[in-house]
Coordinates of C-alpha atoms in Angstrom, one line a residue:
M1 CA 18.4 1.3 -21.8
T2 CA 17.8 0.0 -18.3
P3 CA 16.8 -3.7 -18.3
V4 CA 13.0 -4.2 -17.8
S5 CA 13.7 -6.2 -14.6
D6 CA 15.5 -3.2 -13.1
R7 CA 12.7 -0.7 -13.6
P8 CA 10.2 0.0 -10.9
P9 CA 6.9 -1.8 -11.4
A10 CA 4.9 1.4 -10.6
V11 CA 5.7 5.0 -11.4
D12 CA 3.7 8.0 -10.1
V13 CA 3.0 9.9 -13.3
T14 CA 0.5 12.4 -11.8
P15 CA 2.8 15.4 -12.1
A16 CA 3.7 14.5 -15.7
I17 CA 0.1 14.2 -16.7
Y18 CA -0.9 17.4 -15.0
D19 CA 2.0 19.2 -16.9
R20 CA 0.7 17.8 -20.1
M21 CA -2.8 19.1 -19.2
M22 CA -1.5 22.6 -18.5
E23 CA 0.1 22.7 -21.9
K24 CA -3.2 21.9 -23.6
V25 CA -5.8 24.0 -21.7
P26 CA -6.7 27.5 -22.9
E27 CA -5.1 30.4 -20.9
D28 CA -8.4 31.3 -19.2
W29 CA -8.6 27.8 -17.7
K30 CA -5.0 27.7 -16.3
D31 CA -5.6 29.3 -12.9
R32 CA -8.4 26.7 -12.1
F33 CA -6.3 23.8 -13.4
R34 CA -3.2 24.5 -11.4
D35 CA -4.5 22.9 -8.2
P36 CA -6.4 19.6 -8.8
L37 CA -7.8 19.8 -5.3
T38 CA -9.9 22.8 -6.4
W39 CA -11.5 20.9 -9.2
D40 CA -15.3 20.5 -8.8
D41 CA -18.3 19.3 -10.8
S42 CA -18.5 22.5 -12.8
M43 CA -15.1 21.6 -14.3
R44 CA -15.9 17.9 -15.0
E45 CA -16.3 18.3 -18.8
K46 CA -13.2 20.6 -19.1
V47 CA -11.1 18.1 -17.1
A48 CA -12.3 15.1 -19.0
S49 CA -11.6 16.8 -22.3
V50 CA -7.8 17.0 -21.6
L51 CA -7.2 14.4 -18.8
L52 CA -7.8 11.2 -20.9
P53 CA -5.8 12.4 -24.0
C54 CA -2.9 13.4 -21.7
A55 CA -3.0 10.0 -19.9
V56 CA -2.8 8.2 -23.2
E57 CA 0.2 10.4 -24.3
E58 CA 1.9 9.6 -21.0
A59 CA 1.2 5.9 -21.3
I60 CA 2.8 5.9 -24.8
A61 CA 5.8 7.9 -23.5
Q62 CA 6.4 5.6 -20.5
S63 CA 6.2 2.5 -22.7
K64 CA 8.6 3.9 -25.2
Q65 CA 11.1 5.1 -22.5
R66 CA 10.9 1.8 -20.5
G67 CA 10.6 -0.6 -23.5
D68 CA 7.7 -2.5 -21.9
R69 CA 3.9 -2.7 -21.9
G70 CA 1.7 -1.4 -19.1
L71 CA -1.4 0.4 -18.0
I72 CA -2.3 3.7 -16.5
L73 CA -4.0 3.4 -13.1
Y74 CA -6.2 6.1 -11.7
D75 CA -6.0 5.4 -8.0
Q76 CA -9.0 7.4 -6.7
K77 CA -8.7 8.3 -3.1
E78 CA -11.2 10.3 -0.9
V79 CA -9.3 13.6 -1.3
E80 CA -7.3 13.3 -4.5
T81 CA -6.5 10.9 -7.4
I82 CA -3.0 9.6 -7.9
I83 CA -2.1 8.3 -11.3
Y84 CA 0.4 5.5 -11.9
Y85 CA 2.0 3.7 -14.8
I86 CA 2.0 0.0 -13.9
A87 CA 4.2 -2.5 -15.7
Q88 CA 2.4 -5.4 -17.4
D89 CA 3.4 -8.2 -15.0
H90 CA 2.2 -6.3 -11.9
S91 CA -1.4 -5.5 -12.9
D92 CA -2.8 -8.4 -10.7
T93 CA -0.9 -7.1 -7.7
V94 CA -2.2 -3.5 -7.9
L95 CA -5.7 -4.7 -8.8
W96 CA -5.9 -7.1 -5.8
M97 CA -9.4 -5.7 -5.0
A98 CA -10.8 -6.7 -8.5
D99 CA -12.4 -10.1 -9.2
A100 CA -10.9 -12.7 -11.5
A101 CA -12.9 -11.6 -14.5
M102 CA -11.7 -8.0 -14.2
K103 CA -8.1 -9.0 -13.7
Q104 CA -8.3 -11.2 -16.8
Q105 CA -9.9 -8.4 -18.8
V106 CA -7.0 -6.0 -17.8
A107 CA -4.4 -8.7 -18.7
D108 CA -6.0 -9.3 -22.1
F109 CA -6.1 -5.5 -22.8
V110 CA -2.5 -5.0 -21.8
G111 CA -1.4 -8.0 -23.7
T112 CA -3.2 -6.9 -26.9
Y113 CA -3.1 -3.1 -27.2
N114 CA -0.5 -1.3 -29.3
P115 CA 1.8 0.6 -26.9
E116 CA 3.0 2.9 -29.6
T117 CA -0.4 4.5 -30.3
E118 CA -2.9 3.2 -27.7
A119 CA -3.3 2.9 -23.9
V120 CA -5.0 0.8 -21.3
I121 CA -6.5 2.9 -18.5
V122 CA -7.9 1.5 -15.2
I123 CA -9.9 3.5 -12.8
A124 CA -10.0 2.1 -9.3
S125 CA -11.8 3.4 -6.2
S126 CA -12.8 1.9 -2.9
S127 CA -16.0 0.5 -4.4
S128 CA -15.4 -0.2 -8.1
V129 CA -12.9 -0.9 -10.9
Q130 CA -13.2 0.0 -14.6
A131 CA -10.8 -1.0 -17.4
M132 CA -10.7 0.9 -20.7
W133 CA -8.8 0.2 -23.9
V134 CA -8.3 3.6 -25.6
R135 CA -7.9 2.8 -29.3
E136 CA -5.7 4.7 -31.8
D137 CA -8.8 6.3 -33.3
G138 CA -10.0 7.5 -29.9
T139 CA -12.7 4.9 -29.4
I140 CA -12.9 3.3 -26.0
Q141 CA -13.5 -0.4 -25.3
T142 CA -14.9 -1.1 -21.9
D143 CA -17.4 -3.2 -20.0
G144 CA -18.1 -0.4 -17.5
A145 CA -17.4 -0.3 -13.8
K146 CA -17.5 -3.4 -11.7
A147 CA -17.8 -3.7 -8.0
A148 CA -14.6 -4.1 -6.0
N149 CA -13.8 -5.5 -2.6
S150 CA -13.8 -2.8 0.1
L151 CA -12.0 -3.3 3.4
P152 CA -13.6 -6.4 4.9
V153 CA -14.3 -5.0 8.4
S154 CA -15.9 -2.1 10.2
L155 CA -13.3 0.1 11.8
P156 CA -13.3 0.8 15.5
E157 CA -14.4 4.3 16.5
G158 CA -11.6 6.8 16.1
V159 CA -9.7 4.7 13.5
T160 CA -9.3 5.7 9.9
V161 CA -7.5 4.1 7.0
S162 CA -5.9 5.4 3.8
T163 CA -3.9 3.8 1.0
E164 CA -0.3 4.4 0.0
E165 CA 2.1 3.1 -2.5
T166 CA 5.9 2.7 -2.3
E167 CA 8.0 1.1 -5.1
G168 CA 5.0 -0.8 -6.5
V169 CA 3.8 -2.2 -3.1
Y170 CA 0.4 -1.0 -1.9
S171 CA -0.4 -0.6 1.8
Y172 CA -3.3 0.2 4.1
R173 CA -2.2 2.8 6.6
F174 CA -4.2 3.1 9.8
S175 CA -4.5 6.0 12.2
H176 CA -6.2 6.8 15.5
V177 CA -7.6 10.1 16.4
Q178 CA -5.6 10.2 19.7
L179 CA -2.8 7.7 19.2
G180 CA -1.9 8.8 15.7
D181 CA -0.2 6.4 13.3
L182 CA -1.1 2.8 14.3
G183 CA 0.7 0.9 11.5
R184 CA 0.0 -0.6 8.1
I185 CA -0.8 -3.7 6.2
R186 CA 1.4 -4.2 3.1
L187 CA 0.2 -6.0 0.0
V188 CA 3.4 -7.8 -1.1
P189 CA 3.7 -9.7 -4.4
N190 CA 4.2 -13.4 -3.7
A191 CA 5.2 -16.0 -6.3
E192 CA 3.0 -18.7 -4.8
A193 CA -0.1 -17.0 -3.5
G194 CA 0.1 -14.0 -5.9
L195 CA -0.1 -11.7 -2.9
S196 CA 0.8 -11.8 0.8
F197 CA -0.1 -9.5 3.6
K198 CA 2.6 -8.0 6.0
T199 CA 1.5 -6.2 9.2
E200 CA 3.7 -3.5 10.7
T201 CA 2.8 -1.7 13.9
T202 CA 4.1 1.8 14.6
S203 CA 5.8 2.4 17.9
G204 CA 4.6 5.0 20.3
D205 CA 6.6 7.7 22.2
T206 CA 6.6 5.5 25.3
E207 CA 6.4 1.8 26.1
A208 CA 2.9 2.3 27.4
E209 CA 1.8 4.0 24.2
T210 CA 3.3 1.3 22.1
Q211 CA 1.4 -1.3 24.0
E212 CA -1.8 0.6 23.6
K213 CA -1.3 0.8 19.9
Q214 CA -0.6 -2.9 19.7
E215 CA -3.6 -3.8 21.7
L216 CA -5.8 -1.8 19.3
F217 CA -4.2 -2.5 16.0
A218 CA -3.1 -6.1 16.3
P219 CA -6.5 -7.8 16.5
L220 CA -7.9 -5.4 13.8
A221 CA -5.0 -6.2 11.5
R222 CA -5.3 -9.9 12.1
T223 CA -9.0 -9.9 11.2
I224 CA -8.4 -7.9 8.1
V225 CA -5.6 -10.2 6.9
E226 CA -7.6 -13.3 7.6
R227 CA -10.5 -12.0 5.5
L228 CA -8.3 -10.7 2.7
E229 CA -6.5 -14.1 2.5
A230 CA -9.9 -15.9 2.5
A231 CA -11.1 -13.6 -0.3
L232 CA -7.9 -14.2 -2.3
E233 CA -8.3 -18.0 -2.0
Q234 CA -11.8 -17.7 -3.5
K235 CA -10.6 -15.9 -6.7

């Protein structure tokens, strides 16, 4: 068995959970379930009836395979939801947007639940975070959704932002309607501060385009990092 320290802190388990769902749904549902991007409100109850049990099954399987404790994170984006298994020691990092009380609740859940028969599931969006402890008998312990910190600035016209995750490190990725990819701000685990913010600017095809990107992105990224650091110090 691979030592716990050598295992990735975050694993994308979305495909595994969708495969589990496809095994459970009746045949007449399968066509609609194949593509999650086509799910709509009319399917809400059908999806809920199989998604949560499959997430619990995957959490148990991951914990057994890895020999650790962890949580299932529903990372809700504007277009789709990506689902991760997060190792116990990294819950604070991935839930950077949550307040201290929510982080403590998640830590308490993950430290207490039975990984052989239960699961801790966290649903995170741009505006809220909710932690759930799914017990062995199917009951759910939760305090409901709590407000989360959104990006602490208004974006300039033409600039959009998305989130991404690579090997357990989350990032904000910024794009411009004309200049394309501007760069990203990485949320890197830090032993002292808990989290540090690293800015990376994407080069353009020409020196002039690179400079234009830097002039747009650098002050925006600097403001965001300053406000995120200030918010982190208050927690």
